[in-house]
mmCIF file of C-alpha atoms in Angstrom:
data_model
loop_
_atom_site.group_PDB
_atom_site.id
_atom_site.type_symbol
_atom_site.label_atom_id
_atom_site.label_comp_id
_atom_site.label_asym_id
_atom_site.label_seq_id
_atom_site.Cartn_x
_atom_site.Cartn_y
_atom_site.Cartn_z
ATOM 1 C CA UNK A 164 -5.749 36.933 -23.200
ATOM 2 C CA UNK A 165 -3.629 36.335 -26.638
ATOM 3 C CA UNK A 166 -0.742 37.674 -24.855
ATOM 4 C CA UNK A 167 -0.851 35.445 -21.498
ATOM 5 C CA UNK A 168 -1.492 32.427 -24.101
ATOM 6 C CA UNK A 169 1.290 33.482 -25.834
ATOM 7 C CA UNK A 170 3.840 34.681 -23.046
ATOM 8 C CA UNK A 171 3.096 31.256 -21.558
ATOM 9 C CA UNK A 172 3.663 28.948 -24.425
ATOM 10 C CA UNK A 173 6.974 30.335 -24.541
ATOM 11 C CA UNK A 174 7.943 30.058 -20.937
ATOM 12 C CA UNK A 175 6.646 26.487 -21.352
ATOM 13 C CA UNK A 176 9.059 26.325 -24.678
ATOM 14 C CA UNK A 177 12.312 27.484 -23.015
ATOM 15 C CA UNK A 178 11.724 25.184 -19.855
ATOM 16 C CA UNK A 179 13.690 22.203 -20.346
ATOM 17 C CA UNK A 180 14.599 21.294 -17.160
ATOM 18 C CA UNK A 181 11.299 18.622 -16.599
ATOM 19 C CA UNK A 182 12.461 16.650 -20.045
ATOM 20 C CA UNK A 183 15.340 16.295 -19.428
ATOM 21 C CA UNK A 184 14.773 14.653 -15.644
ATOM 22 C CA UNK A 185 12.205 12.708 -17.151
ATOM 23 C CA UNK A 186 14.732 11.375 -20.208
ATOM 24 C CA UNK A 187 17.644 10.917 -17.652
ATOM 25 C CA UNK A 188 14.768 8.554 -15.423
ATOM 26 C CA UNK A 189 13.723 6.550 -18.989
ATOM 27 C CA UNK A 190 17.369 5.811 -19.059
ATOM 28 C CA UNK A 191 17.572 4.614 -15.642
ATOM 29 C CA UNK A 192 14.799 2.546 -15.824
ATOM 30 C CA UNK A 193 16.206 1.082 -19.265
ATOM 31 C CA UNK A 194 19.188 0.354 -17.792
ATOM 32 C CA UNK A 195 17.387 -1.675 -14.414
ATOM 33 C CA UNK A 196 15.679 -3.470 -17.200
ATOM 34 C CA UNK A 197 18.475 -5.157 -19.327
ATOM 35 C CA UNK A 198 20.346 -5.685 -15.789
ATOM 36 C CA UNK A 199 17.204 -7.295 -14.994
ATOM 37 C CA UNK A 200 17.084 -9.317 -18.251
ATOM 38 C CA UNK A 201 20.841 -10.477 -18.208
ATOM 39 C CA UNK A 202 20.612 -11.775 -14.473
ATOM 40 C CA UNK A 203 17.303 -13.475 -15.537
ATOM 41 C CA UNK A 204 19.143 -14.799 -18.390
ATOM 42 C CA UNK A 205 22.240 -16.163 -16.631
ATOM 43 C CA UNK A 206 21.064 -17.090 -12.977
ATOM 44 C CA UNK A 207 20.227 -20.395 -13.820
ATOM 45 C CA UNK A 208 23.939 -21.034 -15.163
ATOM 46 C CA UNK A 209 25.413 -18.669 -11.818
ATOM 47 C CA UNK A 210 23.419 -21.598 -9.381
ATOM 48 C CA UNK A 211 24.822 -24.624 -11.094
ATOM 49 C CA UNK A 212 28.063 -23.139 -11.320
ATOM 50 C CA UNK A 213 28.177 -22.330 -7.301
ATOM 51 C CA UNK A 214 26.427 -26.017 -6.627
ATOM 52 C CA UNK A 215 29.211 -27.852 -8.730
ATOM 53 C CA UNK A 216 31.706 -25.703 -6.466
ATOM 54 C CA UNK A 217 29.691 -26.589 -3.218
ATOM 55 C CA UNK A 218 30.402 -29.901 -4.127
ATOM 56 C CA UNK A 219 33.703 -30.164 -5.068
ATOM 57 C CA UNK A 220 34.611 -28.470 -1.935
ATOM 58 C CA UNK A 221 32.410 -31.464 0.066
ATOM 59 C CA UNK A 222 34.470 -34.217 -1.534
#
C-alpha cells in the first residue's frame, strides 16, 4: 500500500498539465474583468460623446 501511495503522489507531482489550464483560465477571467471594469468606467463618457455627435449631425 506504501508503494501505490507513493507511486501515486508522484504521478500526481509530475502532472502539470491541469495547473497550468486552470492558471491560463484565472488569467482569462482576469482579463474579462478589468475589460469589464474599464467599459463600466468609461460608458457613461462613450454615450454622451455619441449623443453630442447625434446632435450635431441633426442641426
Amino acid at each position: 500500500m506504501i508503494i501505490n501511495l507513493d507511486n501515486i503522489i508522484v504521478r500526481l507531482s509530475n502532472n502539470l498539465k491541469g495547473a497550468t489550464a486552470i492558471e491560463y483560465g484565472l488569467i482569462a477571467a482576469l482579463v474579462c474583468l478589468a475589460i469589464i471594469a474599464g467599459l463600466t468606467l468609461t460608458g457613461g463618457d462613450i454615450g454622451l460623446q455619441v449623443n453630442q455627435i447625434a446632435n450635431a449631425i441633426d442641426q
